Amino acid sequence: MIVCAQGVVVKGSEQRYLPGRRAWIKVRSRTTAEGIIGAVTGQVESPSSLLLGRYDDAGRLRFLAHATSLAPGARRELVGRLRAAGVEHPWHGRKFSADWGRTGELEHQPVWPELVAEFQGDTAVDEGRYRHLVRFVRLREDVTAEHVPAFGG
């Protein structure tokens, strides 16, 4: 067993590394956190996924994570709660990559950054951003956007 900050790799005690084969088992470390819903993919009235952010120390809404496709129950939870934002939104006109390190743009609709989502993600974070897709867990009705930790914090 090899332990690292991002999880655990499990292998047999006599098992050697086999290039190009998935012979070892990787168990990622996962945690939950909060992010402000800043945009959605799909339609605001029926979002497909969420783009989450946090404010930095200068008060700018910074991109934090992209969530996986929402389950039907999560979509129902968000219906009527999200409000489309216009040109005054900090992400209006901004382009997001469809995936970490890949080309292609993610079409999104900015929403007013007023709802807080709890999400589950692994611990692979680069420059304050989650490298892999995160999973929406629930809305945090008890937390306001002002109480979400600062970006990078």
mmCIF file of C-alpha atoms in Angstrom:
data_model
loop_
_atom_site.group_PDB
_atom_site.id
_atom_site.type_symbol
_atom_site.label_atom_id
_atom_site.label_comp_id
_atom_site.label_asym_id
_atom_site.label_seq_id
_atom_site.Cartn_x
_atom_site.Cartn_y
_atom_site.Cartn_z
ATOM 1 C CA MET A 1 0.000 0.000 0.000
ATOM 2 C CA ILE A 2 1.262 3.459 -0.942
ATOM 3 C CA VAL A 3 -0.263 6.458 0.860
ATOM 4 C CA CYS A 4 -0.266 9.932 -0.657
ATOM 5 C CA ALA A 5 -2.133 13.176 0.018
ATOM 6 C CA GLN A 6 -4.676 12.413 -2.691
ATOM 7 C CA GLY A 7 -5.528 8.866 -1.641
ATOM 8 C CA VAL A 8 -4.202 5.346 -1.372
ATOM 9 C CA VAL A 9 -2.830 2.927 -3.971
ATOM 10 C CA VAL A 10 -3.351 -0.737 -3.084
ATOM 11 C CA LYS A 11 -1.350 -3.604 -4.580
ATOM 12 C CA GLY A 12 -0.168 -7.051 -3.649
ATOM 13 C CA SER A 13 3.032 -7.136 -1.587
ATOM 14 C CA GLU A 14 4.886 -8.982 -4.363
ATOM 15 C CA GLN A 15 3.136 -7.255 -7.261
ATOM 16 C CA ARG A 16 5.355 -5.201 -9.538
ATOM 17 C CA TYR A 17 4.373 -2.171 -11.565
ATOM 18 C CA LEU A 18 3.008 -3.206 -14.958
ATOM 19 C CA PRO A 19 3.310 -0.330 -17.454
ATOM 20 C CA GLY A 20 0.139 0.304 -19.433
ATOM 21 C CA ARG A 21 -2.015 -1.958 -17.237
ATOM 22 C CA ARG A 22 -4.345 -1.120 -14.385
ATOM 23 C CA ALA A 23 -3.192 -3.763 -11.940
ATOM 24 C CA TRP A 24 -3.166 -1.555 -8.852
ATOM 25 C CA ILE A 25 -6.258 -0.115 -7.170
ATOM 26 C CA LYS A 26 -6.381 3.647 -6.573
ATOM 27 C CA VAL A 27 -8.712 4.902 -3.837
ATOM 28 C CA ARG A 28 -9.069 8.693 -3.983
ATOM 29 C CA SER A 29 -9.442 10.785 -0.886
ATOM 30 C CA ARG A 30 -12.725 12.712 -1.091
ATOM 31 C CA THR A 31 -14.061 15.603 0.904
ATOM 32 C CA THR A 32 -17.045 17.930 0.918
ATOM 33 C CA ALA A 33 -16.861 21.695 0.609
ATOM 34 C CA GLU A 34 -19.028 24.658 -0.326
ATOM 35 C CA GLY A 35 -19.069 26.770 -3.449
ATOM 36 C CA ILE A 36 -21.264 29.544 -4.775
ATOM 37 C CA ILE A 37 -23.314 28.638 -7.833
ATOM 38 C CA GLY A 38 -22.108 31.125 -10.444
ATOM 39 C CA ALA A 39 -23.333 29.530 -13.665
ATOM 40 C CA VAL A 40 -25.059 26.476 -15.076
ATOM 41 C CA THR A 41 -24.784 24.426 -18.214
ATOM 42 C CA GLY A 42 -28.053 23.822 -19.992
ATOM 43 C CA GLN A 43 -30.965 26.096 -19.190
ATOM 44 C CA VAL A 44 -31.315 28.102 -15.975
ATOM 45 C CA GLU A 45 -34.836 26.658 -15.603
ATOM 46 C CA SER A 46 -33.487 23.085 -15.827
ATOM 47 C CA PRO A 47 -29.718 23.036 -15.277
ATOM 48 C CA SER A 48 -27.554 20.165 -16.500
ATOM 49 C CA SER A 49 -24.526 20.928 -14.310
ATOM 50 C CA LEU A 50 -23.143 23.679 -12.081
ATOM 51 C CA LEU A 51 -20.106 25.942 -12.226
ATOM 52 C CA LEU A 52 -19.064 26.869 -8.710
ATOM 53 C CA GLY A 53 -16.966 29.721 -7.449
ATOM 54 C CA ARG A 54 -15.701 31.548 -4.398
ATOM 55 C CA TYR A 55 -14.846 35.173 -3.825
ATOM 56 C CA ASP A 56 -11.167 36.026 -3.483
ATOM 57 C CA ASP A 57 -9.772 38.575 -1.038
ATOM 58 C CA ALA A 58 -10.313 41.347 -3.620
ATOM 59 C CA GLY A 59 -14.022 40.493 -3.919
ATOM 60 C CA ARG A 60 -13.832 38.829 -7.361
ATOM 61 C CA LEU A 61 -15.844 35.683 -8.005
ATOM 62 C CA ARG A 62 -13.268 33.071 -9.018
ATOM 63 C CA PHE A 63 -14.018 29.741 -10.701
ATOM 64 C CA LEU A 64 -13.631 26.838 -8.266
ATOM 65 C CA ALA A 65 -15.149 23.686 -9.764
ATOM 66 C CA HIS A 66 -17.387 22.164 -12.414
ATOM 67 C CA ALA A 67 -19.961 19.655 -11.164
ATOM 68 C CA THR A 68 -20.969 16.447 -12.902
ATOM 69 C CA SER A 69 -24.385 16.166 -14.531
ATOM 70 C CA LEU A 70 -27.118 16.769 -12.003
ATOM 71 C CA ALA A 71 -29.365 13.922 -10.915
ATOM 72 C CA PRO A 72 -33.098 14.472 -11.527
ATOM 73 C CA GLY A 73 -33.720 15.135 -7.824
ATOM 74 C CA ALA A 74 -30.999 17.787 -7.724
ATOM 75 C CA ARG A 75 -32.454 19.480 -10.802
ATOM 76 C CA ARG A 76 -35.863 19.597 -9.118
ATOM 77 C CA GLU A 77 -34.252 21.094 -5.998
ATOM 78 C CA LEU A 78 -32.814 23.942 -8.095
ATOM 79 C CA VAL A 79 -35.874 24.675 -10.266
ATOM 80 C CA GLY A 80 -37.154 28.160 -9.549
ATOM 81 C CA ARG A 81 -34.221 28.932 -7.235
ATOM 82 C CA LEU A 82 -31.659 30.095 -9.819
ATOM 83 C CA ARG A 83 -31.936 33.554 -11.365
ATOM 84 C CA ALA A 84 -30.386 34.284 -14.745
ATOM 85 C CA ALA A 85 -27.836 37.095 -14.661
ATOM 86 C CA GLY A 86 -26.998 39.551 -17.402
ATOM 87 C CA VAL A 87 -23.950 41.442 -18.561
ATOM 88 C CA GLU A 88 -23.205 42.699 -15.052
ATOM 89 C CA HIS A 89 -22.319 39.163 -13.905
ATOM 90 C CA PRO A 90 -18.536 38.720 -13.348
ATOM 91 C CA TRP A 91 -18.510 35.645 -15.604
ATOM 92 C CA HIS A 92 -20.478 37.194 -18.472
ATOM 93 C CA GLY A 93 -18.520 36.547 -21.661
ATOM 94 C CA ARG A 94 -15.952 34.416 -19.868
ATOM 95 C CA LYS A 95 -14.900 31.176 -21.507
ATOM 96 C CA PHE A 96 -14.440 27.998 -19.486
ATOM 97 C CA SER A 97 -12.613 24.905 -20.682
ATOM 98 C CA ALA A 98 -14.822 21.854 -21.137
ATOM 99 C CA ASP A 99 -12.375 19.842 -19.017
ATOM 100 C CA TRP A 100 -9.039 20.358 -17.284
ATOM 101 C CA GLY A 101 -6.304 20.623 -19.875
ATOM 102 C CA ARG A 102 -8.573 19.953 -22.853
ATOM 103 C CA THR A 103 -9.608 22.255 -25.632
ATOM 104 C CA GLY A 104 -13.200 23.223 -26.272
ATOM 105 C CA GLU A 105 -15.455 25.643 -24.491
ATOM 106 C CA LEU A 106 -18.146 24.905 -21.957
ATOM 107 C CA GLU A 107 -21.370 26.686 -22.846
ATOM 108 C CA HIS A 108 -22.826 28.175 -19.698
ATOM 109 C CA GLN A 109 -25.488 30.548 -18.431
ATOM 110 C CA PRO A 110 -24.411 32.917 -15.622
ATOM 111 C CA VAL A 111 -26.746 33.035 -12.602
ATOM 112 C CA TRP A 112 -26.797 35.448 -9.696
ATOM 113 C CA PRO A 113 -24.168 34.174 -7.241
ATOM 114 C CA GLU A 114 -26.484 33.875 -4.265
ATOM 115 C CA LEU A 115 -26.977 30.142 -3.690
ATOM 116 C CA VAL A 116 -24.409 27.944 -1.951
ATOM 117 C CA ALA A 117 -23.917 24.314 -2.926
ATOM 118 C CA GLU A 118 -22.226 21.593 -0.935
ATOM 119 C CA PHE A 119 -20.198 19.359 -3.218
ATOM 120 C CA GLN A 120 -18.005 16.305 -2.953
ATOM 121 C CA GLY A 121 -14.673 16.232 -4.717
ATOM 122 C CA ASP A 122 -11.301 14.593 -4.527
ATOM 123 C CA THR A 123 -8.336 16.425 -3.104
ATOM 124 C CA ALA A 124 -6.656 17.205 -6.442
ATOM 125 C CA VAL A 125 -6.694 21.011 -6.350
ATOM 126 C CA ASP A 126 -4.409 23.202 -8.485
ATOM 127 C CA GLU A 127 -4.122 26.926 -7.904
ATOM 128 C CA GLY A 128 -7.360 26.881 -5.915
ATOM 129 C CA ARG A 129 -9.370 24.961 -8.538
ATOM 130 C CA TYR A 130 -10.582 21.371 -8.389
ATOM 131 C CA ARG A 131 -8.918 19.446 -11.244
ATOM 132 C CA HIS A 132 -11.643 16.831 -11.555
ATOM 133 C CA LEU A 133 -15.391 17.157 -11.751
ATOM 134 C CA VAL A 134 -17.112 17.432 -8.383
ATOM 135 C CA ARG A 135 -20.516 16.035 -7.385
ATOM 136 C CA PHE A 136 -23.348 18.270 -6.181
ATOM 137 C CA VAL A 137 -24.574 17.059 -2.780
ATOM 138 C CA ARG A 138 -27.205 19.647 -1.778
ATOM 139 C CA LEU A 139 -28.047 23.302 -1.437
ATOM 140 C CA ARG A 140 -26.781 24.831 1.786
ATOM 141 C CA GLU A 141 -29.808 26.855 2.894
ATOM 142 C CA ASP A 142 -28.021 27.645 6.166
ATOM 143 C CA VAL A 143 -24.979 29.289 4.495
ATOM 144 C CA THR A 144 -24.885 32.543 2.551
ATOM 145 C CA ALA A 145 -22.378 33.389 -0.179
ATOM 146 C CA GLU A 146 -20.612 35.786 2.221
ATOM 147 C CA HIS A 147 -19.868 32.888 4.583
ATOM 148 C CA VAL A 148 -18.220 30.597 2.043
ATOM 149 C CA PRO A 149 -14.433 30.441 2.600
ATOM 150 C CA ALA A 150 -12.357 32.710 0.371
ATOM 151 C CA PHE A 151 -10.946 31.361 -2.884
ATOM 152 C CA GLY A 152 -7.720 29.541 -2.187
ATOM 153 C CA GLY A 153 -8.498 29.507 1.533
#
